[in-house]
Every structure is written in structure tokens, then in C-alpha cells.
Short mmCIF file of C-alpha atoms in Angstrom, two decimals:
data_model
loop_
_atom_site.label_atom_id
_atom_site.label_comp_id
_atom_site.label_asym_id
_atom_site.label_seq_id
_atom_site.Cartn_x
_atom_site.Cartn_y
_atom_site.Cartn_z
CA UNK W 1 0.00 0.00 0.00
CA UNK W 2 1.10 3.43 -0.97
CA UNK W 3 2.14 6.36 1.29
CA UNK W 4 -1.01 8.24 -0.36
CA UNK W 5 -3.51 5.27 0.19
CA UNK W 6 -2.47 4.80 3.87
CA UNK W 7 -3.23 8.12 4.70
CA UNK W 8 -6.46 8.35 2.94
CA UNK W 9 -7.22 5.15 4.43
CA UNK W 10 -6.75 6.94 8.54
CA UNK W 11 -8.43 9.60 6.94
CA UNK W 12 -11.50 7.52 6.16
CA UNK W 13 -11.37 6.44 9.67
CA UNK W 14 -11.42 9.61 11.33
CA UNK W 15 -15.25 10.65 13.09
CA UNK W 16 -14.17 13.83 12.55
CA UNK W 17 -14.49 15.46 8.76
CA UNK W 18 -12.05 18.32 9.68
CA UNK W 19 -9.31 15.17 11.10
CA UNK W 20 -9.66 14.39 7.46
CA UNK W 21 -9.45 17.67 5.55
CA UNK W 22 -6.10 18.83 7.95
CA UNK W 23 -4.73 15.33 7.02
CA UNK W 24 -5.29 16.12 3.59
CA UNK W 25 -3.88 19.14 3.70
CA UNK W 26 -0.70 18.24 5.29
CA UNK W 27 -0.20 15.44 2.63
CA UNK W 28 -0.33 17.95 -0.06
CA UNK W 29 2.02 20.60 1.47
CA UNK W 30 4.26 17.45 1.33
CA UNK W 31 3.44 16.11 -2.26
CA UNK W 32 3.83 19.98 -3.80
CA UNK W 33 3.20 18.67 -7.69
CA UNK W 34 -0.21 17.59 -5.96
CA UNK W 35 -0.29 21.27 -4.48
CA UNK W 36 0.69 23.41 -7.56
CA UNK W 37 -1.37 21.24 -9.83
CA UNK W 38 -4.81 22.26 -7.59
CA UNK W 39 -2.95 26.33 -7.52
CA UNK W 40 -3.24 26.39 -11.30
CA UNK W 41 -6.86 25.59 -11.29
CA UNK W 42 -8.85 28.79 -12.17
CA UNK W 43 -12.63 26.55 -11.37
CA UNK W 44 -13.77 24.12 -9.14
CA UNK W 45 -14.48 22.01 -12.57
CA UNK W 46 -10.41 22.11 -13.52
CA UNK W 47 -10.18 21.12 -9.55
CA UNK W 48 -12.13 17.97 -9.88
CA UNK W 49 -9.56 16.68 -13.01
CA UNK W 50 -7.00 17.00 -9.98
CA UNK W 51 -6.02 13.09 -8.91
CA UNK W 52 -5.65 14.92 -5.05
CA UNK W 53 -9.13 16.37 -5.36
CA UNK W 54 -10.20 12.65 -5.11
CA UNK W 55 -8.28 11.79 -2.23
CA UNK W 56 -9.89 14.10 -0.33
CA UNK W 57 -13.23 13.21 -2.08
CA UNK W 58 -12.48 9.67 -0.53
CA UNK W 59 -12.01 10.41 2.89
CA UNK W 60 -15.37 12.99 2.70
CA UNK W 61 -17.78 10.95 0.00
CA UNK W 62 -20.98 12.56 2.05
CA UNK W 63 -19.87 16.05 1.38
CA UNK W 64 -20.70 17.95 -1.97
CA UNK W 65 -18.31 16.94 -5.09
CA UNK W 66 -18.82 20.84 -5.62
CA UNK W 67 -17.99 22.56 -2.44
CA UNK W 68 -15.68 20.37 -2.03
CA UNK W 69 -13.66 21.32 -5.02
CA UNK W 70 -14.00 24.74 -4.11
CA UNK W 71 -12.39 24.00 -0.68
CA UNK W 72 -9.69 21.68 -2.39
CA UNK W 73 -8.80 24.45 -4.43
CA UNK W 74 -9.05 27.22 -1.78
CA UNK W 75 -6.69 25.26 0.56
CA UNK W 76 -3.95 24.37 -1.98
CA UNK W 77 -3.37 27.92 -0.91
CA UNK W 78 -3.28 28.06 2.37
CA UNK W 79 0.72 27.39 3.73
CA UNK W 80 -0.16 28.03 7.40
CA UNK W 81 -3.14 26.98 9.42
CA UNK W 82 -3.99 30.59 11.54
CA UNK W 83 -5.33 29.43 15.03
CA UNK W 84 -7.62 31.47 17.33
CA UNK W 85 -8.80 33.80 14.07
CA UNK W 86 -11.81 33.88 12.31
CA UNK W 87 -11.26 34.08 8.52
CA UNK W 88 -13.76 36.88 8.44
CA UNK W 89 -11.15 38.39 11.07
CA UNK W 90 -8.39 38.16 9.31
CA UNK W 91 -9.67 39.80 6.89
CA UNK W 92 -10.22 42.83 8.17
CA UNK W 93 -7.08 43.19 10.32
CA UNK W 94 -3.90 45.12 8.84
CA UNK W 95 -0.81 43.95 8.22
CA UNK W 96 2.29 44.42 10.80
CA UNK W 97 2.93 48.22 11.23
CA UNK W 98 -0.47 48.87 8.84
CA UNK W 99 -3.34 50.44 9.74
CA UNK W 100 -5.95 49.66 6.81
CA UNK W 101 -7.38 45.86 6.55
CA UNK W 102 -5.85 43.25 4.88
CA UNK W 103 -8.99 42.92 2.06
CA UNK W 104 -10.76 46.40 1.52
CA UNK W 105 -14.54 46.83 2.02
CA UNK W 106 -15.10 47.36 -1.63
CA UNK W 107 -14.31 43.65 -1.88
CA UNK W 108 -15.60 41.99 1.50
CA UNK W 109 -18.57 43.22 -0.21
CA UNK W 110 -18.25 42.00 -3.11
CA UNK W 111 -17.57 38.79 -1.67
CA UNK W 112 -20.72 38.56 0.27
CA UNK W 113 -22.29 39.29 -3.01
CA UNK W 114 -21.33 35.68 -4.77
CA UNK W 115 -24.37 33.95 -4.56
CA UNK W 116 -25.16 31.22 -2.58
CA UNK W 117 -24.74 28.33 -5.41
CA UNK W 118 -22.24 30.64 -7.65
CA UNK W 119 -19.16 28.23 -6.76
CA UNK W 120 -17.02 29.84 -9.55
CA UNK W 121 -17.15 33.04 -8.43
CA UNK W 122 -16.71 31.99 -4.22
CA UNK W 123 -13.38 30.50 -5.74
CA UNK W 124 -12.00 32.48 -7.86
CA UNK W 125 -12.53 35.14 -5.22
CA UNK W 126 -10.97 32.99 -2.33
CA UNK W 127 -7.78 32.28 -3.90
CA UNK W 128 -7.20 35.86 -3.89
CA UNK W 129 -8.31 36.59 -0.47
CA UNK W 130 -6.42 33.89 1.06
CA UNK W 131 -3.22 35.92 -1.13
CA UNK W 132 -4.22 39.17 0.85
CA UNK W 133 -4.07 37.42 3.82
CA UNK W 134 -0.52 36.05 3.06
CA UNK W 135 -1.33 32.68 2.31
CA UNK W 136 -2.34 32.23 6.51
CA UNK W 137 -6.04 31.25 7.10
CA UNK W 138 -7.85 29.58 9.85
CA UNK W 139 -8.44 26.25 8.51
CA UNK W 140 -11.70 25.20 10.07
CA UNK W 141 -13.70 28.71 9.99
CA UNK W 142 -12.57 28.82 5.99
CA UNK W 143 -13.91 25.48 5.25
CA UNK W 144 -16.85 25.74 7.29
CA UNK W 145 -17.58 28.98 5.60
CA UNK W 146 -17.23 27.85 1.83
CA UNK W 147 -18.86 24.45 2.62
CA UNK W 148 -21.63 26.04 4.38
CA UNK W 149 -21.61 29.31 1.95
CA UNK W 150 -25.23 31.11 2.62
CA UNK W 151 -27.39 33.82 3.79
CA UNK W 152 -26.28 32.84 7.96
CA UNK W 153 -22.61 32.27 7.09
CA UNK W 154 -22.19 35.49 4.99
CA UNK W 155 -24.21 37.81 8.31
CA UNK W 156 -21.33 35.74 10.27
CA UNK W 157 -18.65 36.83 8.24
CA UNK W 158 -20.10 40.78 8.07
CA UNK W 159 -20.29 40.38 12.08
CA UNK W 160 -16.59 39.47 12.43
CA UNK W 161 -14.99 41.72 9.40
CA UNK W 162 -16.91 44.75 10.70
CA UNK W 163 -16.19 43.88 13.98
CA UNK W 164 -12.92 44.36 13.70
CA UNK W 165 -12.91 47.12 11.06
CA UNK W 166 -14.38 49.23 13.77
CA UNK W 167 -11.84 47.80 16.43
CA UNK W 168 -9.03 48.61 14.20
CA UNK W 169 -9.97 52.30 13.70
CA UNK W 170 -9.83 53.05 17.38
#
């Protein structure tokens, strides 16, 4: 048995679906041809022609082939799991030494825009985000947030950018 197929094989054992997706994750910051192959994808369709893509597909064959492309795709470019942050958070804080957020509120907004189903467009918007944000992103609230992409998770996200928006402007 391959490396690959033993770890999708704990993964599948795991009660946990986030267990599986850091496991995942890990495995592709190792295998980085696996990594920049899902970085080049500009859609959740080129994601799903991505042999990784499946692996985690494997370990999660409840979850949505759709959202979970997105989130494949969206994590290929995270490089460092951000504990104890809200995604929505880290948007809105500034860089070391900055004072202005991290994503503007032209384009939060635009983001909550993306409709609910509009998976192209949640993509193509979180691979730049998660750029803006230096390539850090709290692991959990991210995939939570793109699997669970609606009305309630986009008032969330509002609550904790402009949360901190106003915070940061004290």
C-alpha cells in the first residue's frame, strides 16, 4: 500500500471530517506537484480533473463533489493553518505596522455578493483573499464557511470583518 492510500485510508477512519481535511492538507504541502497542480486551477471544474481532489473526495464521500472542489482548491493555498482567528477576522485586520485591513470593504462586499450556489465566483474570489491574507487562514472557519456558503454564514462573516474594522480604527 502506498504512502497516499495509507493516509487516505486513517483519513476515512477519522469521526471527525475536519481530522480528514487537515490530514489532507498536510499530505499535499508534502506532495507539492499535488499542491501546484490544484494552484493552477482557475474553477472548481479544472479542480475535480486534480487526482488529489479525489483523495480528499475519498475520505469525505458525504460532502458535496462541488464545495468540495472549491475547498480543495481554496486550501492548496493556504501554507499556514492561523489558530484562534476567524477568517472573516483576518480579513479585516492590517498587516504588521499597517493600519488599513488586509482585504478592503469594496471587496468583502463583493464577496458577500457571490451567490449562494455561484461556486465559480466563491473560488476564484478565495484564492485571492487567502493571497491578501498572506497565504495564513484559519483552517476550520474557511472550510466551514465555503462548505456552508449562505445567507447565515455570509451575516457571520459581516459580524466578524466589521467587527474588527471598527476595532481597528480606534
Amino acid at each position: 500500500m502506498t504512502m497516499t492510500k495509507n493516509v487516505v485510508h486513517e483519513m476515512n477512519q477519522k469521526d471527525d471530517p475536519m481530522d480528514a481535511i487537515f490530514g489532507w492538507w498536510e499530505e499535499i504541502k508534502v506532495h507539492r506537484g499535488d499542491r501546484a497542480e490544484l494552484r493552477r486551477c482557475r474553477t472548481p471544474a479544472e479542480v475535480a480533473f486534480v487526482p488529489a481532489y479525489y483523495r480528499l473526495k475519498a475520505a469525505l464521500p458525504t460532502w458535496d463533489r462541488e464545495k468540495l472542489a472549491v475547498i480543495a482548491g481554496t486550501l492548496a493555498h493556504v501554507e499556514t493553518n492561523a489558530e484562534n482567528i476567524k477568517i472573516a477576522e483576518q480579513f479585516a485586520r492590517p498587516r504588521d505596522g499597517g493600519t488599513t485591513a488586509r482585504v478592503s470593504e469594496a471587496r468583502f462586499r463583493r464577496l458577500l455578493r457571490v451567490e449562494d450556489d455561484d461556486y465559480a465566483e466563491l473560488f476564484s474570489m478565495m484564492k485571492r483573499l487567502i493571497l491578501m491574507v498572506d497565504r495564513k487562514a484559519n483552517i476550520p472557519s474557511l472550510v466551514w464557511g465555503l462548505y456552508r456558503w449562505n445567507p447565515r454564514t455570509k451575516r457571520a462573516w459581516a459580524e466578524a470583518y466589521y467587527t474588527n474594522i471598527q476595532t481597528n480604527k480606534e
